[in-house]
PDB file of C-alpha atoms in Angstrom:
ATOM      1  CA  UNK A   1     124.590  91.662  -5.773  1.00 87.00           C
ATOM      2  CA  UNK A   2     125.057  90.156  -2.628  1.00 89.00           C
ATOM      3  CA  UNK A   3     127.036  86.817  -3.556  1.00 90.00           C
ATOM      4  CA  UNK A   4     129.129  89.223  -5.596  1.00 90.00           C
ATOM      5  CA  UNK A   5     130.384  91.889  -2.645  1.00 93.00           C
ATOM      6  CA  UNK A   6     130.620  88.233  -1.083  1.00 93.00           C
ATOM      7  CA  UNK A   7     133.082  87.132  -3.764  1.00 93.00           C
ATOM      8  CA  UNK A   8     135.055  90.390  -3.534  1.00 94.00           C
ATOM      9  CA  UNK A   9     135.638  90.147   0.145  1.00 94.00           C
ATOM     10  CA  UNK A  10     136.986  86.237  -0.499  1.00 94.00           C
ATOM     11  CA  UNK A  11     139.201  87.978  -2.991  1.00 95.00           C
ATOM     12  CA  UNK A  12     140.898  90.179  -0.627  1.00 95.00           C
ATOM     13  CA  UNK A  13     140.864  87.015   1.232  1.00 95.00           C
ATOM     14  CA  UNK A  14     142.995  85.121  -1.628  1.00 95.00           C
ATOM     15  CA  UNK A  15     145.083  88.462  -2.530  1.00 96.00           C
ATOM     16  CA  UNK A  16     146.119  88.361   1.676  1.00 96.00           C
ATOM     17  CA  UNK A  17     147.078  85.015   1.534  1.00 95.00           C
ATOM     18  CA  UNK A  18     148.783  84.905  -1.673  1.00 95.00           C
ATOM     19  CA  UNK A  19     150.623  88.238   0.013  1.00 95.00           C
ATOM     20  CA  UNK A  20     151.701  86.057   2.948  1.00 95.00           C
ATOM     21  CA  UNK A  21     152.905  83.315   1.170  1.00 94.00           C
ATOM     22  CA  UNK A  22     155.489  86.003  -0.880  1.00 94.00           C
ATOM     23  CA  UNK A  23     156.440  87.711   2.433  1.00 93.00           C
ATOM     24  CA  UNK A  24     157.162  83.835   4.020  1.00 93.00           C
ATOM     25  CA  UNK A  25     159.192  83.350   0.713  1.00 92.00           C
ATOM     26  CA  UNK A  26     161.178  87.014   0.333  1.00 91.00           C
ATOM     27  CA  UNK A  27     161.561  88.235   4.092  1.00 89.00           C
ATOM     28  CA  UNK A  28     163.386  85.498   6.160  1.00 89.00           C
ATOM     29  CA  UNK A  29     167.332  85.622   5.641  1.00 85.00           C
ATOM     30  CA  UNK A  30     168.128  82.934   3.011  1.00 85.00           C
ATOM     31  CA  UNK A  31     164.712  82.411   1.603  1.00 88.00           C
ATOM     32  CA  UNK A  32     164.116  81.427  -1.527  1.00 90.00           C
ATOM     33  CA  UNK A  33     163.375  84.194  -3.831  1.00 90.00           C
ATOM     34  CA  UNK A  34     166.620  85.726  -1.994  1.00 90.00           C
ATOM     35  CA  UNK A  35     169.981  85.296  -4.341  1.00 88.00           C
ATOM     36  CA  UNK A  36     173.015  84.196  -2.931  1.00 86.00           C
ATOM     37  CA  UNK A  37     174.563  87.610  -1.221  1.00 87.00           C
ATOM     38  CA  UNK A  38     170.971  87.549   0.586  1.00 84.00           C
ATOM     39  CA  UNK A  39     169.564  90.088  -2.224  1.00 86.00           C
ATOM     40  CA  UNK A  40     166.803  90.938  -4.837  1.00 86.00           C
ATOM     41  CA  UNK A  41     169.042  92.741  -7.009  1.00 84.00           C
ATOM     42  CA  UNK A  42     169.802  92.759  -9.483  1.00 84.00           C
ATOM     43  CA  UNK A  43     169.468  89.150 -10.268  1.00 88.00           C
ATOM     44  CA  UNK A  44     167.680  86.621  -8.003  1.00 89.00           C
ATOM     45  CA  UNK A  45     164.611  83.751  -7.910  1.00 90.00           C
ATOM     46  CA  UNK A  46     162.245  87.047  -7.133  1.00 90.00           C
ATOM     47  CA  UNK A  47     162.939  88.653 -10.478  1.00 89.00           C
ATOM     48  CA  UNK A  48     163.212  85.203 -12.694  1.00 91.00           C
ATOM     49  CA  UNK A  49     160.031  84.340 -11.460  1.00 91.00           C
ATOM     50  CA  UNK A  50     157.893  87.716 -12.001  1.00 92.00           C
ATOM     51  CA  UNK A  51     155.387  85.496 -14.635  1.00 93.00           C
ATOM     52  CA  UNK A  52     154.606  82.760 -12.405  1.00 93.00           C
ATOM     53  CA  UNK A  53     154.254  85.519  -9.335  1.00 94.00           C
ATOM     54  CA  UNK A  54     151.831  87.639 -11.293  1.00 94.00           C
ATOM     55  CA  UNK A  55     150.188  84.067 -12.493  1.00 93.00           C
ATOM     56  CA  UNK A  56     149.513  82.757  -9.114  1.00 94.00           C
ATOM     57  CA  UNK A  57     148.394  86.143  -8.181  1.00 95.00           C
ATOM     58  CA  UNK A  58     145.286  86.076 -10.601  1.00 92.00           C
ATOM     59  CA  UNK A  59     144.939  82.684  -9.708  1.00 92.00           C
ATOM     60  CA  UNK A  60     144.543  83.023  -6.041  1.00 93.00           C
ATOM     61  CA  UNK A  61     142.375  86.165  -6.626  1.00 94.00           C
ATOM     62  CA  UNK A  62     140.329  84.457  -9.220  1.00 92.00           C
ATOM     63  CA  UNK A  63     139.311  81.565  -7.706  1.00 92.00           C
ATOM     64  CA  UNK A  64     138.910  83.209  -4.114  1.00 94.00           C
ATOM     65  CA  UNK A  65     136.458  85.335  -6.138  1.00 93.00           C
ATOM     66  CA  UNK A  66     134.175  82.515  -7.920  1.00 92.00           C
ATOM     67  CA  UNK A  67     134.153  80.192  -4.518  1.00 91.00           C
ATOM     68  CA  UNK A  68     132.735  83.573  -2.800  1.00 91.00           C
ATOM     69  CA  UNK A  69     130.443  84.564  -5.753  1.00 90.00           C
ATOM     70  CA  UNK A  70     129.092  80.961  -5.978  1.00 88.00           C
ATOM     71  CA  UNK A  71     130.414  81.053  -9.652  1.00 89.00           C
ATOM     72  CA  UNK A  72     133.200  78.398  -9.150  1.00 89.00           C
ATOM     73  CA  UNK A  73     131.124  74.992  -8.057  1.00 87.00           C
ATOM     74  CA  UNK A  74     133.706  72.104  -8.547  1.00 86.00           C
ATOM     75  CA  UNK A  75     137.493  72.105  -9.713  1.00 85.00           C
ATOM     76  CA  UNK A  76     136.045  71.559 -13.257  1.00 87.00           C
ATOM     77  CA  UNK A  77     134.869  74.736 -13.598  1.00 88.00           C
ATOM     78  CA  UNK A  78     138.698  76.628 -12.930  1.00 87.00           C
ATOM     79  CA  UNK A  79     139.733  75.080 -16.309  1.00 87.00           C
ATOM     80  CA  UNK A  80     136.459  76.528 -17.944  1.00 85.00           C
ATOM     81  CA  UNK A  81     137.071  79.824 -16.978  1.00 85.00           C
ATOM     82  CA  UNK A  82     141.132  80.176 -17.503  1.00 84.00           C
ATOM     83  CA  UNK A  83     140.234  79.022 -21.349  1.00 82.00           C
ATOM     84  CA  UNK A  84     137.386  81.309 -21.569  1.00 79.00           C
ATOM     85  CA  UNK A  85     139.746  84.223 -20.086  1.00 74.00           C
ATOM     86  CA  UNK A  86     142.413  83.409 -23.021  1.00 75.00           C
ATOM     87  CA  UNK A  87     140.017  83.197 -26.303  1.00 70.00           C
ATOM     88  CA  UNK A  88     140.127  87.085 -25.984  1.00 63.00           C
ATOM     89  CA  UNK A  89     143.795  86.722 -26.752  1.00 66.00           C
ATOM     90  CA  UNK A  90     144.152  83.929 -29.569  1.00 68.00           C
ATOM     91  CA  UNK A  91     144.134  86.977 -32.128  1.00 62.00           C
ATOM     92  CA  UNK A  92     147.161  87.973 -30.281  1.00 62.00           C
ATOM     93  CA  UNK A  93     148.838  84.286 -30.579  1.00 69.00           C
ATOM     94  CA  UNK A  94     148.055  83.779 -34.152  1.00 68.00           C
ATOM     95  CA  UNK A  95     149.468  87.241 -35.293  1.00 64.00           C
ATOM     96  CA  UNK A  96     152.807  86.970 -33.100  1.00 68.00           C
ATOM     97  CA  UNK A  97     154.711  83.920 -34.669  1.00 73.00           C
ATOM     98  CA  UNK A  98     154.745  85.674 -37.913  1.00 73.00           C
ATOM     99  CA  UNK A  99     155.791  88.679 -36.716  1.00 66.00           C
ATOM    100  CA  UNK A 100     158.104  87.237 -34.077  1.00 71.00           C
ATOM    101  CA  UNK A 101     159.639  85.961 -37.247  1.00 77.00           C
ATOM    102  CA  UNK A 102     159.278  88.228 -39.599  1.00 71.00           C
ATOM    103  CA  UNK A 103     161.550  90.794 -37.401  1.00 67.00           C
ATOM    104  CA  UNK A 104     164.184  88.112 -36.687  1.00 74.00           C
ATOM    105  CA  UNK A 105     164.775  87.790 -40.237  1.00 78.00           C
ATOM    106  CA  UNK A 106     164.621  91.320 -40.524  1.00 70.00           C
ATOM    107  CA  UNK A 107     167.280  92.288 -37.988  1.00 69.00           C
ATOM    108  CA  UNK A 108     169.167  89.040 -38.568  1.00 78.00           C
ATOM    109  CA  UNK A 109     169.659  90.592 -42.340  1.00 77.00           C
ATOM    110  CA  UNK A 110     171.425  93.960 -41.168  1.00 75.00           C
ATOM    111  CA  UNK A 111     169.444  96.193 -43.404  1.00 74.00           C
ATOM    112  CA  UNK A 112     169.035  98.366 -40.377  1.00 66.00           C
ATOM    113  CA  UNK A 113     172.448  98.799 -39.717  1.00 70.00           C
ATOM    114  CA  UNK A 114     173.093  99.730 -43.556  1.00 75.00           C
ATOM    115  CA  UNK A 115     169.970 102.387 -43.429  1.00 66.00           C
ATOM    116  CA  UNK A 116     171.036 103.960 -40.371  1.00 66.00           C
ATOM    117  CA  UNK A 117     174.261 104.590 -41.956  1.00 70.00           C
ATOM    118  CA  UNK A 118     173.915 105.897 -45.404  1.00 73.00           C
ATOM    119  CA  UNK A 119     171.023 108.079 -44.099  1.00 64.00           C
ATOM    120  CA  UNK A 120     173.957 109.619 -41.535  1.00 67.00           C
ATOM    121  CA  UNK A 121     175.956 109.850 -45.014  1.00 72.00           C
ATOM    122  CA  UNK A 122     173.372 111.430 -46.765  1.00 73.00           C
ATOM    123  CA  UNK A 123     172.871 114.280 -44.017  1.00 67.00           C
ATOM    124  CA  UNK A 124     176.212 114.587 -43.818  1.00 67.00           C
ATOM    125  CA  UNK A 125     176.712 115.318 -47.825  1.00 74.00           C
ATOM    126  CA  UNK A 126     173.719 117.962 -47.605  1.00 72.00           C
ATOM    127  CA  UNK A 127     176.152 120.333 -45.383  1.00 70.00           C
ATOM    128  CA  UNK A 128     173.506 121.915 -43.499  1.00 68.00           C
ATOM    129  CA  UNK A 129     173.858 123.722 -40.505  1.00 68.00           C
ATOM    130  CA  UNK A 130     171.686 125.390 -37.312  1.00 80.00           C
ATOM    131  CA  UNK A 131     167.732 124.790 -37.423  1.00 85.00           C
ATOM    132  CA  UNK A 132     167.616 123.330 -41.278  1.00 86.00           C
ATOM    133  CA  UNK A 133     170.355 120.759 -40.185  1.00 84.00           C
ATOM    134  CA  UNK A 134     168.557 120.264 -36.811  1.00 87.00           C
ATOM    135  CA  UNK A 135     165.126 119.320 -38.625  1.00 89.00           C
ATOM    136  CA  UNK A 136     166.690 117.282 -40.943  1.00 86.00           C
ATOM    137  CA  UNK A 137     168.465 114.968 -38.121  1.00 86.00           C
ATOM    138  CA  UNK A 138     165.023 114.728 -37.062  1.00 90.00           C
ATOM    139  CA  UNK A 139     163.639 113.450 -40.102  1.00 89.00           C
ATOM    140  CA  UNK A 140     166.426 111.014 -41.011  1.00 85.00           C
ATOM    141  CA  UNK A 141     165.755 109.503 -37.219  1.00 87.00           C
ATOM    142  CA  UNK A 142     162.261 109.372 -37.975  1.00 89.00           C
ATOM    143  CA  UNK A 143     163.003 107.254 -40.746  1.00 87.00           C
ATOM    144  CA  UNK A 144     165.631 105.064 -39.680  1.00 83.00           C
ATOM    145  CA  UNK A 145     163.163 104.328 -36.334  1.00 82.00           C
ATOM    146  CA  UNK A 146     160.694 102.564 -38.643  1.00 83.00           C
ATOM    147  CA  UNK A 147     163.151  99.705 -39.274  1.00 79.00           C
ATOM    148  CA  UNK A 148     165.414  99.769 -35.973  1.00 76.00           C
ATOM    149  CA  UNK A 149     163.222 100.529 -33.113  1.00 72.00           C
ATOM    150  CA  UNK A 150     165.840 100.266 -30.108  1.00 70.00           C
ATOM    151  CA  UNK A 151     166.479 103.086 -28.968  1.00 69.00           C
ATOM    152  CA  UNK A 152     169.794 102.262 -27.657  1.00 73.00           C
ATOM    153  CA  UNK A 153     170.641 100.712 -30.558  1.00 71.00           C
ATOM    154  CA  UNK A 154     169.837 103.595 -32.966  1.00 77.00           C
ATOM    155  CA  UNK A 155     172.142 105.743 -30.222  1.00 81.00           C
ATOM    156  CA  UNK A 156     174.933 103.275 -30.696  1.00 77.00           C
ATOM    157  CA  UNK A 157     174.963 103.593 -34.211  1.00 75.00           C
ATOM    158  CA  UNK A 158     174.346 107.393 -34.764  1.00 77.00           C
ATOM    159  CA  UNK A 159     176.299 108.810 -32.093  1.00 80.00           C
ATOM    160  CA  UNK A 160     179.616 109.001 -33.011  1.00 78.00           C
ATOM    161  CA  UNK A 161     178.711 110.132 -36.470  1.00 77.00           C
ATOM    162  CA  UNK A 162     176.524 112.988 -35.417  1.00 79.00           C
ATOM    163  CA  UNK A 163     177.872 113.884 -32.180  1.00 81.00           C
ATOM    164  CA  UNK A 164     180.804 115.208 -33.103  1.00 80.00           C
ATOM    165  CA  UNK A 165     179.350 116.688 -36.600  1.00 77.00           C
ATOM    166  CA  UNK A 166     177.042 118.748 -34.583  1.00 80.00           C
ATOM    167  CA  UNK A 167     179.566 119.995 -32.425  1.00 79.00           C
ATOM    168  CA  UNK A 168     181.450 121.725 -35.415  1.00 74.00           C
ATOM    169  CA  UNK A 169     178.598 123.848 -35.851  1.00 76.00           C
ATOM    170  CA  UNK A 170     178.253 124.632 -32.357  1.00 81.00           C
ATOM    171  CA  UNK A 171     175.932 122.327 -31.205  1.00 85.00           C
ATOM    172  CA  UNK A 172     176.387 120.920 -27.833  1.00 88.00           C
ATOM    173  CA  UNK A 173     175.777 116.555 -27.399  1.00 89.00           C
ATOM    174  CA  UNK A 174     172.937 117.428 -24.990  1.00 90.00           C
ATOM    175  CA  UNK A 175     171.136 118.975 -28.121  1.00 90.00           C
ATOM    176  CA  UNK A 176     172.167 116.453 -30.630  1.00 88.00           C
ATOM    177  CA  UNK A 177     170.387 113.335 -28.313  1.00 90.00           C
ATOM    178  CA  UNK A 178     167.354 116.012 -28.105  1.00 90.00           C
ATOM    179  CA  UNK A 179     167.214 115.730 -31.418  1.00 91.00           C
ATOM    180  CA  UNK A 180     167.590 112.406 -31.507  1.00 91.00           C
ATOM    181  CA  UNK A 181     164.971 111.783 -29.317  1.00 90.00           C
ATOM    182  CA  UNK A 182     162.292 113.794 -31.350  1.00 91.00           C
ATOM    183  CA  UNK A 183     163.013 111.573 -34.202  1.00 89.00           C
ATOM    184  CA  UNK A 184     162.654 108.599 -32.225  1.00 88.00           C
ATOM    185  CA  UNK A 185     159.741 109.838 -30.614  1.00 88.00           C
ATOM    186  CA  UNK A 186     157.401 110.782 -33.849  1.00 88.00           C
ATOM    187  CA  UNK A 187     157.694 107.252 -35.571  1.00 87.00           C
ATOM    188  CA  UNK A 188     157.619 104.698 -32.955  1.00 84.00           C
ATOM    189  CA  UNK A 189     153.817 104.214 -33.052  1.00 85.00           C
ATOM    190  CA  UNK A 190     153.816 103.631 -36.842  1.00 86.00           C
ATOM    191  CA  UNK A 191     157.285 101.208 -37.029  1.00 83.00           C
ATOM    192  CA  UNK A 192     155.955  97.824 -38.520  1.00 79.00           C
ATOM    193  CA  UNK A 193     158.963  96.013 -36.711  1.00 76.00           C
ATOM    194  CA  UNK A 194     157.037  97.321 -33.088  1.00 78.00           C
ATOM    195  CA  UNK A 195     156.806  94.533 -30.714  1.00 75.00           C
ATOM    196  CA  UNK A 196     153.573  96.068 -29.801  1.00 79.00           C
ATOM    197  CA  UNK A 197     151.719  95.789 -33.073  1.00 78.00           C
ATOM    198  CA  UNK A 198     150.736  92.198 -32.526  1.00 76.00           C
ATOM    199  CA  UNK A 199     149.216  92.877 -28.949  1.00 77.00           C
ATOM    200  CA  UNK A 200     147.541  95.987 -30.564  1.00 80.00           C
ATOM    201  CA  UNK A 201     146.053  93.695 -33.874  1.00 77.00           C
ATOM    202  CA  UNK A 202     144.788  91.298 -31.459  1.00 74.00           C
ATOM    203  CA  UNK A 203     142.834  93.936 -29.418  1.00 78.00           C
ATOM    204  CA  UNK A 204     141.428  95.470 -32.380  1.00 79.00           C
ATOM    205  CA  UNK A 205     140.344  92.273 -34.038  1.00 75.00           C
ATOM    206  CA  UNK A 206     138.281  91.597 -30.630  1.00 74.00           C
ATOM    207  CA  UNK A 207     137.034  94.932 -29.896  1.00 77.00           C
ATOM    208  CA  UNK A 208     135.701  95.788 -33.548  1.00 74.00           C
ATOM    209  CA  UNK A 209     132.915  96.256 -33.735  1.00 69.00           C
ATOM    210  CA  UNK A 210     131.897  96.026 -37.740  1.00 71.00           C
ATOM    211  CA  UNK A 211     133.812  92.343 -37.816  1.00 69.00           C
ATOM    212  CA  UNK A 212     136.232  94.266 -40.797  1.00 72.00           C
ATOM    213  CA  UNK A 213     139.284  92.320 -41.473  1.00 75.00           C
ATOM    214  CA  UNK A 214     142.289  94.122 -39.710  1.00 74.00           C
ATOM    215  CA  UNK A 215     145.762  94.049 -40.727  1.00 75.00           C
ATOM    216  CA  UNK A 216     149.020  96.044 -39.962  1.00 78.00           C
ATOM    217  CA  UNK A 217     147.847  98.621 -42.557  1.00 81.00           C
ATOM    218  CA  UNK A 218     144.695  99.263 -40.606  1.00 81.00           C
ATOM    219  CA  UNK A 219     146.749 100.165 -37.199  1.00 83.00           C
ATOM    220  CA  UNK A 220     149.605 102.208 -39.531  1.00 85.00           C
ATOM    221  CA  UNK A 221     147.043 104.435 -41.076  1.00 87.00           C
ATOM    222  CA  UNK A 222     145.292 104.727 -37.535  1.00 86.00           C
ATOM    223  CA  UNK A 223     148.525 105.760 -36.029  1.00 89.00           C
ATOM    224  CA  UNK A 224     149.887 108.217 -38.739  1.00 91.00           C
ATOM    225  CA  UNK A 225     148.089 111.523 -38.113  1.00 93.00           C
ATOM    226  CA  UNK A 226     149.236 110.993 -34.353  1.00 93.00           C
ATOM    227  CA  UNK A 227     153.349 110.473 -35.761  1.00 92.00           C
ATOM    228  CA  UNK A 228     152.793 113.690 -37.987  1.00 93.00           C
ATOM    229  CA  UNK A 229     151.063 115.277 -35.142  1.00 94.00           C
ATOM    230  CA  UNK A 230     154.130 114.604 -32.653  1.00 92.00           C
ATOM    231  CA  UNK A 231     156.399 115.438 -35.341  1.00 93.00           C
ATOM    232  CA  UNK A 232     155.149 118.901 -36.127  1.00 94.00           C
ATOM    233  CA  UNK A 233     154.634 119.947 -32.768  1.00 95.00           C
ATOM    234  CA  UNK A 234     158.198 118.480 -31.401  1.00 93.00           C
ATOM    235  CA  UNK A 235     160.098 120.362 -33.933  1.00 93.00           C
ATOM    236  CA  UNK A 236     157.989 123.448 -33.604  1.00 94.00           C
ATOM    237  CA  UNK A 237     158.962 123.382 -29.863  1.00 94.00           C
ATOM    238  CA  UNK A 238     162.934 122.765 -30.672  1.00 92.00           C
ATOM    239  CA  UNK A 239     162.646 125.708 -33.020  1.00 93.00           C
ATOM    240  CA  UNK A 240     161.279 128.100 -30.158  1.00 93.00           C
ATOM    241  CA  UNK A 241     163.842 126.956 -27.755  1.00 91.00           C
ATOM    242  CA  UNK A 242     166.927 127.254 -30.406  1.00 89.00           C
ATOM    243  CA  UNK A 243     165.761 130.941 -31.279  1.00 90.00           C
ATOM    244  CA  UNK A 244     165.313 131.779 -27.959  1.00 90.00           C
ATOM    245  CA  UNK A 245     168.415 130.008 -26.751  1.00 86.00           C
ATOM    246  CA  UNK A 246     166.701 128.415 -23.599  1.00 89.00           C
ATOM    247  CA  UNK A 247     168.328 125.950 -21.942  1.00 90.00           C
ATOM    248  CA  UNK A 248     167.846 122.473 -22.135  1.00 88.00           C
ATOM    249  CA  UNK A 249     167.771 121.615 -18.896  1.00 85.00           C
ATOM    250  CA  UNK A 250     170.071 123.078 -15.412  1.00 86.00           C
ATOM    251  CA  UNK A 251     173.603 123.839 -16.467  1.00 83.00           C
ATOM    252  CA  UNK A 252     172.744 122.502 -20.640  1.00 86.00           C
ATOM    253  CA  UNK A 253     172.551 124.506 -23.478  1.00 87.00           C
ATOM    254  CA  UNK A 254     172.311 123.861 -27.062  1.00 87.00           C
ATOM    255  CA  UNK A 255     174.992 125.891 -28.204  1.00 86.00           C
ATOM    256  CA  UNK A 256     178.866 124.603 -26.796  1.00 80.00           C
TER     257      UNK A 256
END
């Protein structure tokens, strides 16, 4: 409609002049989003202040928009809309303090820690070696994921058990983070301590379309034919590359 290719152009209108007014504050020498060596990086006002940039952005685009389309009438009616925009997300905000909570507890126990270890203790006693030993790693990451899902943090803890156990039967530490990597690959999508499950719940309780109640067991057994899926088909691929003995990547093979 007219009065809406009216109320795009005043948005490019609001996007231009919200752009202006982050040039005027990033550009100049000493400006304020600058930190105090004259930098963005890698800590400054810019980078603190990313939510109430991207906030102001919407809101200059947004109500450029309704004054052009005729949709926005009074200063009344930019209230109206911003609650109207966040009803679609009050699914979201009722799921997250529980869950927000539910994984501080969680981690604030140290089960994690304790899994992470006695499943490196119980590979360990199995004395496996070569593609058996390989698939099993796998496994044991895919089940420690579902509790700790940092990936760094899983690293930290495995590392310097399995590193150097995989280099006594030959394998090289490139291959054992490989490894590691398929494992924490296959299970992410199904961990219940995700920080995306909330944002996930809440989309699904406003897109569905039968009004069913949905819980976290409704998005696990959504998501578990894709974990097997990655699973399966990640392992079949480091089989093919450890019988062929390709390399893992330029100058890295699996075998020291």
């Amino acid at each position: 409609k007219p009065e809406e290719n009216r109320g795009l152009r005043w948005a490019l209108g609001g996007f231009l002049l919200w752009l202006a007014i982050m040039l005027i504050l990033s550009l100049p020498a000493g400006a304020f989003f600058r930190n105090d060596q004259g930098a963005f990086l890698p800590k400054s006002p810019l980078t603190d202040s990313i939510m109430a940039i991207l906030f102001f952005f919407f809101l200059f685009v947004g109500i450029s928009y309704g004054l052009g389309a005729g949709t926005i009438k009074s200063e009344r009616d930019i209230p109206r809309y911003m609650t109207k925009g966040i009803e679609g997300i009050v699914g979201f905000i009722v799921v997250a303090l529980p869950a927000a909570l539910f994984i501080n507890l969680f981690n604030s126990s140290n089960i994690t820690t304790v899994l992470a270890v006695k499943g490196a203790e119980f590979l360990q006693a199995m004395n496996l070696g070569g593609i058996p030993l390989a698939v099993m790693f796998v496994l044991v990451v895919c089940f420690i994921n579902l509790f700790i899902t940092s990936g760094s943090s899983k690293w930290l803890i495995l590392a310097p058990i399995f590193v150097p156990m995989f280099s006594v039967v030959g394998f090289s530490p490139a291959f054992t983070q490989l490894a590691y990597r398929l494992g924490d690959t296959s299970t992410n999508i199904i961990s219940p301590l995700s920080p995306y499950i909330p944002v996930i719940l809440g989309l699904l309780t406003q897109f569905n379309p039968n009004k069913e109640e949905v819980g976290i067991g409704t998005y696990i057994s959504l998501m578990i034919p894709y974990s097997v899926a990655y699973f399966v088909v990640l392992c079949i691929l480091m089989i093919i590359w450890m019988l062929l003995g390709l390399p893992l990547g330029p100058g890295v093979a699996i075998y020291l």
